[in-house]
XYZ file of C-alpha atoms in Angstrom:
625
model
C -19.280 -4.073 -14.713
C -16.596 -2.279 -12.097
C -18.640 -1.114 -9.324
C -17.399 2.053 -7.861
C -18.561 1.842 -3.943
C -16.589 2.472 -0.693
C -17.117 -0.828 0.058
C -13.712 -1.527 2.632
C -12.867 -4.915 0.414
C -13.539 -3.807 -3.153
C -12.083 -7.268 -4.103
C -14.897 -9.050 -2.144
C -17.790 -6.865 -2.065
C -21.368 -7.339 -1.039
C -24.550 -5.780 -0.712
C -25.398 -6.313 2.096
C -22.570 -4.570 4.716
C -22.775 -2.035 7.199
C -20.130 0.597 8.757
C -19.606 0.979 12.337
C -17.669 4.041 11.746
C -18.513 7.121 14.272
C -18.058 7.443 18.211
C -17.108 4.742 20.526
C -16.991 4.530 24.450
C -13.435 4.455 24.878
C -11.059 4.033 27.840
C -6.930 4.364 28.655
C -5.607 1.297 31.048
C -2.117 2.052 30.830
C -1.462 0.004 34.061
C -3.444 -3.025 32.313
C -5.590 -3.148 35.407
C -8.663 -4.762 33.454
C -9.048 -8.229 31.932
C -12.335 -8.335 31.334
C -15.459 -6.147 29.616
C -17.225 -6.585 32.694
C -14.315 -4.066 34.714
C -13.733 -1.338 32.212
C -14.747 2.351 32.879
C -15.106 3.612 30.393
C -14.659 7.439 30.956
C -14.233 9.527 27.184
C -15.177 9.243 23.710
C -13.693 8.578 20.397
C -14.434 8.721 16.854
C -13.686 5.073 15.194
C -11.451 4.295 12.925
C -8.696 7.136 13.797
C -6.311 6.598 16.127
C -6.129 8.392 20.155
C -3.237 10.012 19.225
C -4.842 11.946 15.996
C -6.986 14.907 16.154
C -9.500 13.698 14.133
C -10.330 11.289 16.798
C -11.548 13.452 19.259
C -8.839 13.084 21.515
C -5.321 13.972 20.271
C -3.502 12.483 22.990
C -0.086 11.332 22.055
C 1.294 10.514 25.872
C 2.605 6.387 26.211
C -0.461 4.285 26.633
C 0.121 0.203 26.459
C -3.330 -0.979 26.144
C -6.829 0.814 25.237
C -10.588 -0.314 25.445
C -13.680 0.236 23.288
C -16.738 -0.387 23.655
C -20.116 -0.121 21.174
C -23.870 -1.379 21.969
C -24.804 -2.304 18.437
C -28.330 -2.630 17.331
C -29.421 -5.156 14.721
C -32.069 -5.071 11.749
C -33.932 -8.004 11.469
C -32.139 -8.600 8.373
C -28.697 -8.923 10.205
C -29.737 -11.538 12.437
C -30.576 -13.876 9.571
C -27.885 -16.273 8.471
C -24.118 -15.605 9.598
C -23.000 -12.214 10.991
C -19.088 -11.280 10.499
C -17.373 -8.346 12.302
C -14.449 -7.313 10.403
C -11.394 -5.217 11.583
C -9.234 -3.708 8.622
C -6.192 -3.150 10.989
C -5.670 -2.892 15.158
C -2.241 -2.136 16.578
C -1.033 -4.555 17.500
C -2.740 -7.311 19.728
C -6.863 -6.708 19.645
C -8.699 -9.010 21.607
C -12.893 -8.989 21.280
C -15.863 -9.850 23.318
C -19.266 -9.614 22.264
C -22.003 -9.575 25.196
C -18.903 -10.741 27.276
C -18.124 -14.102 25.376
C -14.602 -14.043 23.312
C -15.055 -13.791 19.809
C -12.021 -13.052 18.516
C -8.302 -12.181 19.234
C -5.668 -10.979 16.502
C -1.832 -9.899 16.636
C -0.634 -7.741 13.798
C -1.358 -4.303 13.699
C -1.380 -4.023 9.717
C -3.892 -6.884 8.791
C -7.483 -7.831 8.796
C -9.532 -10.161 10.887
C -13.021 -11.502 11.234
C -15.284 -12.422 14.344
C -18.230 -14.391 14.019
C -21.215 -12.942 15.953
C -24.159 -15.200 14.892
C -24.723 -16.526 18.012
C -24.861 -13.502 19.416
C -27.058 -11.755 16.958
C -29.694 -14.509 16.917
C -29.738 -14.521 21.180
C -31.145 -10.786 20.870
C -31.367 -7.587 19.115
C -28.297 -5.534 20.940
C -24.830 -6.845 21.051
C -22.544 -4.959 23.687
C -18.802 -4.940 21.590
C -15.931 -4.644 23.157
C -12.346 -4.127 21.818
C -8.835 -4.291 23.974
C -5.785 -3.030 22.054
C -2.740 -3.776 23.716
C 0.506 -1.973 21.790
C 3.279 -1.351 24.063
C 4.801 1.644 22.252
C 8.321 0.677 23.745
C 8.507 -3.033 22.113
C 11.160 -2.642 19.400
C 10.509 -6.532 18.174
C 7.202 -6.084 16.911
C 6.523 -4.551 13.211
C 6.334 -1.009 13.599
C 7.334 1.027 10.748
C 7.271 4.491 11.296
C 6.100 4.902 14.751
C 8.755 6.192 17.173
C 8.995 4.664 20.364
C 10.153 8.542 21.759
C 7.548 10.423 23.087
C 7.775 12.991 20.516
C 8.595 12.473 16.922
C 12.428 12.334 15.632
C 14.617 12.177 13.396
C 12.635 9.687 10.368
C 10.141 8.531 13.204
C 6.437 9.865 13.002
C 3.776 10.108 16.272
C 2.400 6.141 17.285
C -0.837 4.560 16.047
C -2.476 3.267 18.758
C -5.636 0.690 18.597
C -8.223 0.322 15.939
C -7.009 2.712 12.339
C -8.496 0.941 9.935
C -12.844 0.309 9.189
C -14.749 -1.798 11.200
C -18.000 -3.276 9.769
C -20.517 -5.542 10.474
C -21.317 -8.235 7.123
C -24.332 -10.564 6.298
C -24.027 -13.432 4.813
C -25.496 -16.624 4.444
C -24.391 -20.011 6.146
C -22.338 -20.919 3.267
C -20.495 -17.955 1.919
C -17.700 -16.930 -0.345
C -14.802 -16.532 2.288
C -12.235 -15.561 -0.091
C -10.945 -14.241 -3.495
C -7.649 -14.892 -5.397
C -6.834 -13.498 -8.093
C -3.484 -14.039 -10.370
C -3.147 -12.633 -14.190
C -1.296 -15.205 -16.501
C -0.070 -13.022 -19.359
C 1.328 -15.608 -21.536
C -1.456 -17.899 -21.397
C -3.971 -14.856 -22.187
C -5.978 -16.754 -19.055
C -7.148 -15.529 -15.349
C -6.323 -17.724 -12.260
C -9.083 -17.975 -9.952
C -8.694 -19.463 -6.281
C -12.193 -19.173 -4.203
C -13.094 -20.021 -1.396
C -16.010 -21.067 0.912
C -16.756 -21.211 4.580
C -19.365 -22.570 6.339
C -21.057 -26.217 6.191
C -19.851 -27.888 2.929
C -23.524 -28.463 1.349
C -24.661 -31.353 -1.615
C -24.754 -29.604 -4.600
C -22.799 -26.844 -4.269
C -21.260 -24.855 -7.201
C -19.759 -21.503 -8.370
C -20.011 -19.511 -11.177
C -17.664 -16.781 -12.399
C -18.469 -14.076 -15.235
C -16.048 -11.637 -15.910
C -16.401 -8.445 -18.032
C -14.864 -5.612 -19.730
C -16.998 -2.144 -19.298
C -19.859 -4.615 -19.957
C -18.772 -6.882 -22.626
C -18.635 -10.566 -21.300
C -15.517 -12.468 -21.721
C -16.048 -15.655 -19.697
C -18.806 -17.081 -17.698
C -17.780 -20.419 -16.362
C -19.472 -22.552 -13.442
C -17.292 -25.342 -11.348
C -18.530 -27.779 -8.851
C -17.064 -27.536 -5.690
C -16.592 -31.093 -3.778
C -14.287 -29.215 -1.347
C -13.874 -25.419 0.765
C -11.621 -24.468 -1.845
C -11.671 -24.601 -6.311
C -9.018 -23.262 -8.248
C -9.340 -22.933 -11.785
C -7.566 -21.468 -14.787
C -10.006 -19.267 -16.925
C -9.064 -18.526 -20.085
C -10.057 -15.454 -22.423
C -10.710 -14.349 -26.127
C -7.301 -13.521 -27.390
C -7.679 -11.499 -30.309
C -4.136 -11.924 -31.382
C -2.956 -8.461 -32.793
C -0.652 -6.550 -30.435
C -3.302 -3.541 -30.990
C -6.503 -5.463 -30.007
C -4.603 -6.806 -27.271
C -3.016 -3.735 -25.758
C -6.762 -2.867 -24.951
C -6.950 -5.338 -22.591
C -3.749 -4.796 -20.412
C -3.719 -3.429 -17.544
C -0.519 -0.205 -17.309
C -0.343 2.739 -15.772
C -1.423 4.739 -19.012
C -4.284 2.397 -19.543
C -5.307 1.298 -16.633
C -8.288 -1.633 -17.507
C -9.867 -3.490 -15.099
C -11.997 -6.452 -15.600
C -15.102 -6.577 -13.451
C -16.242 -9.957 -11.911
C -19.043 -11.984 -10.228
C -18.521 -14.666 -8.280
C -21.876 -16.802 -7.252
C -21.986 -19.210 -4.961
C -25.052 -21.765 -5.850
C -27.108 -24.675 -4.927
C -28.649 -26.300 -7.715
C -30.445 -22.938 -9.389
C -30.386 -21.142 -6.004
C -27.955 -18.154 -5.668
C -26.645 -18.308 -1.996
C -24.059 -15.790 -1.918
C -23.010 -13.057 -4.934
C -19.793 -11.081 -4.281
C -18.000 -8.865 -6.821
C -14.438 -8.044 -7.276
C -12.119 -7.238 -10.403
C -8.941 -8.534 -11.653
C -6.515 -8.017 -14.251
C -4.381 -8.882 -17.349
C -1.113 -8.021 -17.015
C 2.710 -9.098 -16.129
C 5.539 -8.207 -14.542
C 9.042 -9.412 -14.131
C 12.964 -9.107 -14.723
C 14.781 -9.660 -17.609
C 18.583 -8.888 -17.530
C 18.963 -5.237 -16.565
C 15.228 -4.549 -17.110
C 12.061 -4.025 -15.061
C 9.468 -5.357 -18.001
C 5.726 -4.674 -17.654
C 3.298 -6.841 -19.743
C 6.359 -8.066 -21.396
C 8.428 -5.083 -22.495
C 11.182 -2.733 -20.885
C 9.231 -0.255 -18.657
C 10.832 2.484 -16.627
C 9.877 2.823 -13.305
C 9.499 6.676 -12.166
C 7.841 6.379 -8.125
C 7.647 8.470 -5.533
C 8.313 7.317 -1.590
C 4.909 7.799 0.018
C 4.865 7.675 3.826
C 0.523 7.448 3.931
C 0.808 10.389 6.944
C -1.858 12.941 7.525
C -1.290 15.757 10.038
C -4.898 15.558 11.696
C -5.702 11.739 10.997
C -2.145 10.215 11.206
C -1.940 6.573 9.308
C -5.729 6.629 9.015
C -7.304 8.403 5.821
C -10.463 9.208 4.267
C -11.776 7.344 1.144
C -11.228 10.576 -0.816
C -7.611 11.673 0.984
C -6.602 8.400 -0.573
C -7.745 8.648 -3.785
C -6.544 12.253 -4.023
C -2.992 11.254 -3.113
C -3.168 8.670 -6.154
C -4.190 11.335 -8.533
C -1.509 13.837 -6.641
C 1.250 10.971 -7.973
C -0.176 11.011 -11.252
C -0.295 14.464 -11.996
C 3.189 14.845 -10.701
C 4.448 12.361 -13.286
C 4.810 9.257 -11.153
C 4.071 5.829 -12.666
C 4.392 4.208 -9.192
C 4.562 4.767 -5.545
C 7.292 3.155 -3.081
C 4.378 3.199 -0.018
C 7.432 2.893 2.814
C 7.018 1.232 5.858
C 3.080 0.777 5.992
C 0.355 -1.601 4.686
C -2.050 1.129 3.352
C -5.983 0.766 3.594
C -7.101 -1.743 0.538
C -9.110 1.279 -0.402
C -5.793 2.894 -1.705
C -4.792 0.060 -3.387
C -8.293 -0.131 -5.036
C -7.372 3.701 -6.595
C -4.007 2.637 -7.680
C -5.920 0.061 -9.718
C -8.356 1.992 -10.703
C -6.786 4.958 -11.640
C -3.030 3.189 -12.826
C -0.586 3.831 -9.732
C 2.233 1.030 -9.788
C 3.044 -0.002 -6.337
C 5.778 -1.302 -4.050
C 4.597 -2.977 -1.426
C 7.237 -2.822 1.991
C 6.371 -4.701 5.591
C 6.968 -2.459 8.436
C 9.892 -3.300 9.838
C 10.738 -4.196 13.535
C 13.989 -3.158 14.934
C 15.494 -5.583 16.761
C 16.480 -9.270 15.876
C 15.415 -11.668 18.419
C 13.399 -15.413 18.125
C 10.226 -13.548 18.472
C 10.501 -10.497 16.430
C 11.175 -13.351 13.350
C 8.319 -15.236 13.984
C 6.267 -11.654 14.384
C 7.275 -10.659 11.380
C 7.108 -13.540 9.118
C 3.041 -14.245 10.354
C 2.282 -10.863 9.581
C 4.496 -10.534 6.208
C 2.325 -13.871 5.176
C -1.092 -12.098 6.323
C -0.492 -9.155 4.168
C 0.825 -11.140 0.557
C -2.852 -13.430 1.666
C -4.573 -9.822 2.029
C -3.235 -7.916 -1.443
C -1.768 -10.835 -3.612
C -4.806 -9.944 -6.107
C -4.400 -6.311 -6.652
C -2.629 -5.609 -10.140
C -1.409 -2.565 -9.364
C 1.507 -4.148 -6.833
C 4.513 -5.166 -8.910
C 7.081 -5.731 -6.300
C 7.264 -6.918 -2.667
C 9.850 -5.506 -0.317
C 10.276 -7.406 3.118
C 12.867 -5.732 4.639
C 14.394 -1.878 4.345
C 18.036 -0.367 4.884
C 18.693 -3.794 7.100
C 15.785 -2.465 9.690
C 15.413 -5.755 12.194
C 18.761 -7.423 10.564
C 21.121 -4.702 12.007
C 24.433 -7.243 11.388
C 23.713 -8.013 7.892
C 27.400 -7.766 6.861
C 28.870 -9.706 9.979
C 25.938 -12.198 11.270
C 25.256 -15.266 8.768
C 21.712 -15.572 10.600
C 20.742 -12.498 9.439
C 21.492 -12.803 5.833
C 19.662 -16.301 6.298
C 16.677 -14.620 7.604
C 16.786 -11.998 4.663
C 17.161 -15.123 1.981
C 14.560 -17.070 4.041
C 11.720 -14.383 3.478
C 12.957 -13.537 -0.351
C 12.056 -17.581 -0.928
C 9.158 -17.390 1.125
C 7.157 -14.534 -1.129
C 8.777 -15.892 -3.898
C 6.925 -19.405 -3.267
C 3.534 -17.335 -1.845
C 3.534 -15.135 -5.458
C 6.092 -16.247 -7.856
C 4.225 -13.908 -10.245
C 6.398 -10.675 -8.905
C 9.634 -9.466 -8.624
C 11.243 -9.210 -4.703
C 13.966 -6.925 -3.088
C 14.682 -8.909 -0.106
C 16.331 -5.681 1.360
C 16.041 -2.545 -0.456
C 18.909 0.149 -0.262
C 21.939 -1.269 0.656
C 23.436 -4.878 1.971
C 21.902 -7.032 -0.481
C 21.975 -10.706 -0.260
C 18.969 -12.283 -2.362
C 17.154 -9.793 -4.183
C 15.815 -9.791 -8.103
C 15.935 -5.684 -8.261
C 19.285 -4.477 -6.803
C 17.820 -1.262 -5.269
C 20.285 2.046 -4.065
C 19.800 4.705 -1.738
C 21.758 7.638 -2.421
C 20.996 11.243 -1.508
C 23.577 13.237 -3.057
C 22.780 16.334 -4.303
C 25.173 16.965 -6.894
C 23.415 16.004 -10.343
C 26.915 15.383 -11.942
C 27.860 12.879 -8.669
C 24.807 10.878 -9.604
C 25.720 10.924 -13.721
C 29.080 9.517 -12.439
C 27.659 7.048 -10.143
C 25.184 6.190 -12.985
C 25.310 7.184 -16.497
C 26.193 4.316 -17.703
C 25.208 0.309 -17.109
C 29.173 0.281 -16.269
C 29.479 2.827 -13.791
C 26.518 1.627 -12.205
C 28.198 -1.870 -11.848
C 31.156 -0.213 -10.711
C 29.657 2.041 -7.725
C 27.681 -1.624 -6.923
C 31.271 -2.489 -6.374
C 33.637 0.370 -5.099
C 30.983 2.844 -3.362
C 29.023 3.117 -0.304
C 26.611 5.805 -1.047
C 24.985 5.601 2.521
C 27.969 4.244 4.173
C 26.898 0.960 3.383
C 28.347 -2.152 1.338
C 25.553 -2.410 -1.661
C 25.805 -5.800 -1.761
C 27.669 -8.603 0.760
C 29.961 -11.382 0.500
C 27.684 -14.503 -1.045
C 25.459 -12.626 -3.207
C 25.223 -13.230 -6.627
C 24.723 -10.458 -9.188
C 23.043 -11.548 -12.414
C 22.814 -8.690 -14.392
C 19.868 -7.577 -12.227
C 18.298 -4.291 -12.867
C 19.466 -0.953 -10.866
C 16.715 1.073 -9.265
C 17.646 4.004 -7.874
C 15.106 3.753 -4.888
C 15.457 6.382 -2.715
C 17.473 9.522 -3.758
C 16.506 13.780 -3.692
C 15.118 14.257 -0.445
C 14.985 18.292 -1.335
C 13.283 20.873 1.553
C 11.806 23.894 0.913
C 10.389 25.585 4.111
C 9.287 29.041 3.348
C 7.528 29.558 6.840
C 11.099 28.701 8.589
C 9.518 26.491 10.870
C 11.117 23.428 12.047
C 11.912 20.740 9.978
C 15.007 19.017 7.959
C 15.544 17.907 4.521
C 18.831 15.954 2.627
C 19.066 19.524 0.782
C 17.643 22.429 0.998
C 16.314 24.959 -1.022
C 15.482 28.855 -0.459
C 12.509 29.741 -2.957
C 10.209 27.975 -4.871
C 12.297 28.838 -7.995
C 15.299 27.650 -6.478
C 12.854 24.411 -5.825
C 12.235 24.063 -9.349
C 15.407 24.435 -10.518
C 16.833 22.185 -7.747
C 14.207 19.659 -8.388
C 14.586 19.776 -12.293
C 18.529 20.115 -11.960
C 18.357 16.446 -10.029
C 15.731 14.901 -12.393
C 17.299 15.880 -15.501
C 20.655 14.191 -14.403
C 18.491 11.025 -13.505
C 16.906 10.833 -16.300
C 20.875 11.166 -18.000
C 21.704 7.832 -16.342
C 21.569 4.753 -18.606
C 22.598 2.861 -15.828
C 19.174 2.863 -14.137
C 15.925 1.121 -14.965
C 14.310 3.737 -12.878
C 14.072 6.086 -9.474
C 11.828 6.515 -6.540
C 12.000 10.285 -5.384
C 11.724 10.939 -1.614
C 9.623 12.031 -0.828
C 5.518 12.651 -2.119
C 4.472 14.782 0.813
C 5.969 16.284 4.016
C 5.869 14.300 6.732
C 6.186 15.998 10.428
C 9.595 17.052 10.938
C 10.349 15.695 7.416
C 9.980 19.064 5.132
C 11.419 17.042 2.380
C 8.129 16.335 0.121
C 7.297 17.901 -3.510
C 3.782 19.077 -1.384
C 2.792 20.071 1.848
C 1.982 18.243 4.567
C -1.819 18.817 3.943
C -1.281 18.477 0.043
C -0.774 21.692 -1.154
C 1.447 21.403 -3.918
C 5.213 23.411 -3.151
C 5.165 24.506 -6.778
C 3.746 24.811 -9.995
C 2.811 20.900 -10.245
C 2.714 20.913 -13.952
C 6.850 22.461 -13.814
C 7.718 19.388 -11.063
C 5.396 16.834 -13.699
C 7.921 17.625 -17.053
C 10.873 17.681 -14.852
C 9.955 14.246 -13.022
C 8.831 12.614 -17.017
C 11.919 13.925 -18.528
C 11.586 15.555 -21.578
C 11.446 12.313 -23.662
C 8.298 11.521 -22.297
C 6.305 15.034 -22.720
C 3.381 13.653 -24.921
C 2.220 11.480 -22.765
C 0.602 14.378 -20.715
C -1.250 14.567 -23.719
C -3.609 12.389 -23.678
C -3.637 11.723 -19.891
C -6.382 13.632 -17.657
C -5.008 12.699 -14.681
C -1.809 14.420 -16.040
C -2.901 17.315 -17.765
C -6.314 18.233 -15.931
C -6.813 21.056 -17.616
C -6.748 19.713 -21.260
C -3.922 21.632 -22.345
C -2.897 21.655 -25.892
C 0.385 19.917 -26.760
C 1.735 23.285 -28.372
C 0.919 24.546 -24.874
C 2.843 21.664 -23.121
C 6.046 22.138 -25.292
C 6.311 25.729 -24.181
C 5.849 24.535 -20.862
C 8.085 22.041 -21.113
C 11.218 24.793 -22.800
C 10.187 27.272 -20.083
C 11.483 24.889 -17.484
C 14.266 23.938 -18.780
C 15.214 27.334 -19.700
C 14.067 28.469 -15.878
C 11.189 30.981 -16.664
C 7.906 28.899 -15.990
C 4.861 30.410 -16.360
C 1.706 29.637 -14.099
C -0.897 27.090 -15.547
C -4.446 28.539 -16.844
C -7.578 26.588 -16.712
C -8.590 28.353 -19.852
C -6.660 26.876 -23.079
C -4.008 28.851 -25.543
């Protein structure tokens, strides 16, 4: 069965796992005075994982500071000094160096991905381990992946306050000697099978073996055991196929039927269990064919929203419940998917998209200058992050690169476009399984989803642009819709698909305060019919295989989102939901929850649904007809 925890991995879970969560001794050293644990004051307080800069930390200070210390005396249980004790990080920006009871233990650059220190000698020399954590992230280094975070000292323009240090959980794991290190997970469609890649760390033992069950709500479909003669066993497992379109519809994976299949992984000598771990996977496929985005094998049209992951109080750093409640928030405004732009979100959020059928686009943060060492940055951490989410089925697209961020001379510098084909062929050969936009808006040069970012506001500009497949191929062609070539000298267009994948962009700011938006709007009605007005000619254009709306939620100075910065919806959601579905898609918030919450008849729905488009909405009842 799918366990539901809060487990930080929910694709390698365990029992047996504890979070260090809560307040830290913390320090500023923004002349890097200190090298070692043994010379830090530390003077103030903060509450772990959120960042200095957020108020939820405790401190809220959003001055320049380079490098930051914490420091934790943590206690163990017997239990925890058993075996092997692992200290994982879910993300420090950007260089995060550790001692534990002043030996090294660990050191990490990348301020997106995970990484492990192994405390076991520590734990079994004595009951307290004194932790310490140096974060260095100089906030003016423009070659380092960055996203979002402005290097100003107060956010401008599309740049949003830094994130400084540890952001992500930090917990403490036991496990035995030999343990399951890692999971990999990869559907094969047209084979009806599961691939399965595990594998082990720790002394390689006589006898070892694995067994893997998987399950639907329950209902075993496999349970296979392999021996393992090295670290690592990869093996194809194969499942009932019940033939029928019908039966086997119940066992994809989409977006309006979002199935998981639960597994167990054991890790054995002989009879003995040594290590249990569950995770979940998935059947289903994705890909291109001709002008089409196909999911599980037919045409599927992509409707997303760009989602920044911001909070006002907690910054890039979220609750377990903030993220699930900005999955449902896409759902219920009639997203299928969510462009998450210029961030590697907690795992946890990818674990709701699964669970709750959120297609994703996943998009490295982007450095912004070209130089020897921002490449290398950049490709380690790009690598890190396809190792870290490769399993997830909700991801159906990587995006390496954005609007030529880091590649500024695209059209004029051959080494750039090299660089852009280089990592293309790179994820391609780490997950052929998915479809890649090697640079998404504009300047393409290797890319299997030719992507456009366009923010006009005239509906009839964008049926021009794209109401057909032909005068789609033409503004690929003749127009520059950001000022931009589409696509450059050497490229080669196959008939890919067009995604329209960042467009609208519409502000509404009834307290005045300040803020910007592509467009603007003056009520909430005007909102609705702006909004609906810019859908409805979207959902006109033929040309397309579908749109990414910018944006999900405001973001700072950003007043651009469909809700408020602190998720308050801008207007009636289920009035922005039919106008972001289109009206050829109005049953299907039917017989979706997550889309109709309040179980609203489909007689009920309609008259929603002509009330919009005629411009008189009423408001939404939790009581029925």
């Amino acid at each position: 069965m799918l366990r539901h925890s809060t487990h930080p991995t929910p694709l390698l879970e365990r029992d047996h796992w504890r979070d260090l969560s809560g307040p830290w001794r913390f320090a500023f050293d923004d002349l890097s005075r200190w090298t070692h644990p043994d010379e830090v004051v530390f003077d103030r307080e903060i509450l772990v994982p959120y960042p200095p800069e957020s108020r939820r930390s405790g401190l809220h200070d959003e001055n320049f500071h380079p490098v930051v210390w914490y420091g934790l005396t943590l206690t163990l249980s017997p239990q925890e000094r058993e075996g092997r004790l692992l200290l994982h990080f879910g993300a420090v920006d950007y260089l995060a160096t550790v001692w534990a009871n002043g030996e090294l233990v660990a050191e990490h650059e990348g301020g997106h991905t995970p990484f492990t220190a192994d405390l076991t000698r520590q734990a079994r020399a004595g009951e307290t381990i004194e932790l310490v954590v140096r974060a260095q992230d100089d906030p003016h280094d423009l070659a380092k992946p960055r996203g979002k975070q402005d290097w100003q000292r107060s956010p401008h323009s599309i740049w949003y306050p830094r994130t400084t240090g540890i952001w992500q959980t930090v917990w403490l794991e036991r496990v035995p000697e030999t343990y399951l290190k890692r999971l990999t997970w990869q559907s094969e469609m047209d084979r009806w099978q599961i691939s399965a890649r595990i594998e082990v760390g720790g002394p390689l033992l006589a006898g070892l073996s694995v067994r893997v069950r998987l399950d639907r709500d329950g209902e075993v479909l496999a349970d296979d055991r392999y021996s393992l003669q090295q670290h690592e066993v990869a093996r194809q497992i194969a499942l009932p196929d019940p033939g029928i379109d019908d039966f086997r519809n119940d066992l994809l994976w989409s977006p309006g039927h979002p199935q998981l299949l639960g597994a167990t992984v054991e890790l054995l000598r002989g009879e003995e269990v040594l290590d249990r771990v569950y995770s979940y996977t998935a059947l289903r496929s994705v890909c291109v064919t001709g002008n089409r985005f196909l999911l599980n094998g037919r045409p599927y049209y992509l409707r997303m929203v760009l989602d920044q992951g911001y909070w006002p109080e907690s910054l890039m750093t979220a609750t377990d419940e903030e993220l699930r409640r900005d999955v449902e928030l896409c759902r219920q405004l009639g997203f299928n998917g969510a462009r998450k732009h210029q961030k590697i979100e907690n795992p946890r959020w990818l674990y709701w998209c699964d669970v709750l059928g959120l297609l994703v686009w996943e998009e490295m943060p982007s450095p912004y200058r070209f130089t020897p060492r921002a490449v290398q940055r950049l490709t380690q951490e790009w690598t890190e992050v396809i190792a870290r989410d490769l399993s997830h089925p909700c991801i159906v697209a990587w995006v390496p690169f954005n609007e030529s961020w880091g590649v500024p001379d695209l059209p004029t510098n051959p080494a750039h476009r090299d660089y852009v084909r280089a990592l293309y062929h790179l994820t391609k050969t780490l997950d052929p399984s998915r479809p890649v936009i090697g640079n998404d808006g504009w300047e393409h040069v290797a890319t299997d989803i030719l992507t456009i970012h366009d923010y006009a506001d005239d509906p009839q500009m964008l049926r021009d642009r794209y109401g057909t497949l032909e005068a789609a191929r033409r503004t690929l062609k003749q127009q520059q819709p950001g000022d931009r070539a589409l696509t450059l000298i050497g490229f080669e267009e196959t008939g890919q698909p067009i995604v329209l994948s960042e467009f609208g962009g519409i502000a509404y700011i009834p307290d005045q305060s300040r803020g910007w938006g592509y467009s603007q709007s003056q009520s909430e009605a005007d909102f609705l019919n702006d909004y609906a007005a810019l859908l409805e000619a979207i959902h006109d254009c033929h040309g397309l295989s579908g749109f990414c709306y910018t944006q999900l939620t405001d973001t700072f100075q950003e007043k651009n989102g469909l809700l408020y910065a602190d998720r308050t919806p801008k207007a009636n959601l289920t009035a922005l939901a039919r106008s972001t579905q289109g009206r050829r898609t109005a049953r299907e918030m039917t017989i979706d929850p997550l889309l109709n919450p309040y179980g609203h008849s489909p007689r009920w729905l309609r008259r929603q649904d002509e009330a919009l488009f005629s411009g008189s909405l009423p408001e939404p009842q939790p009581s029925e007809d």
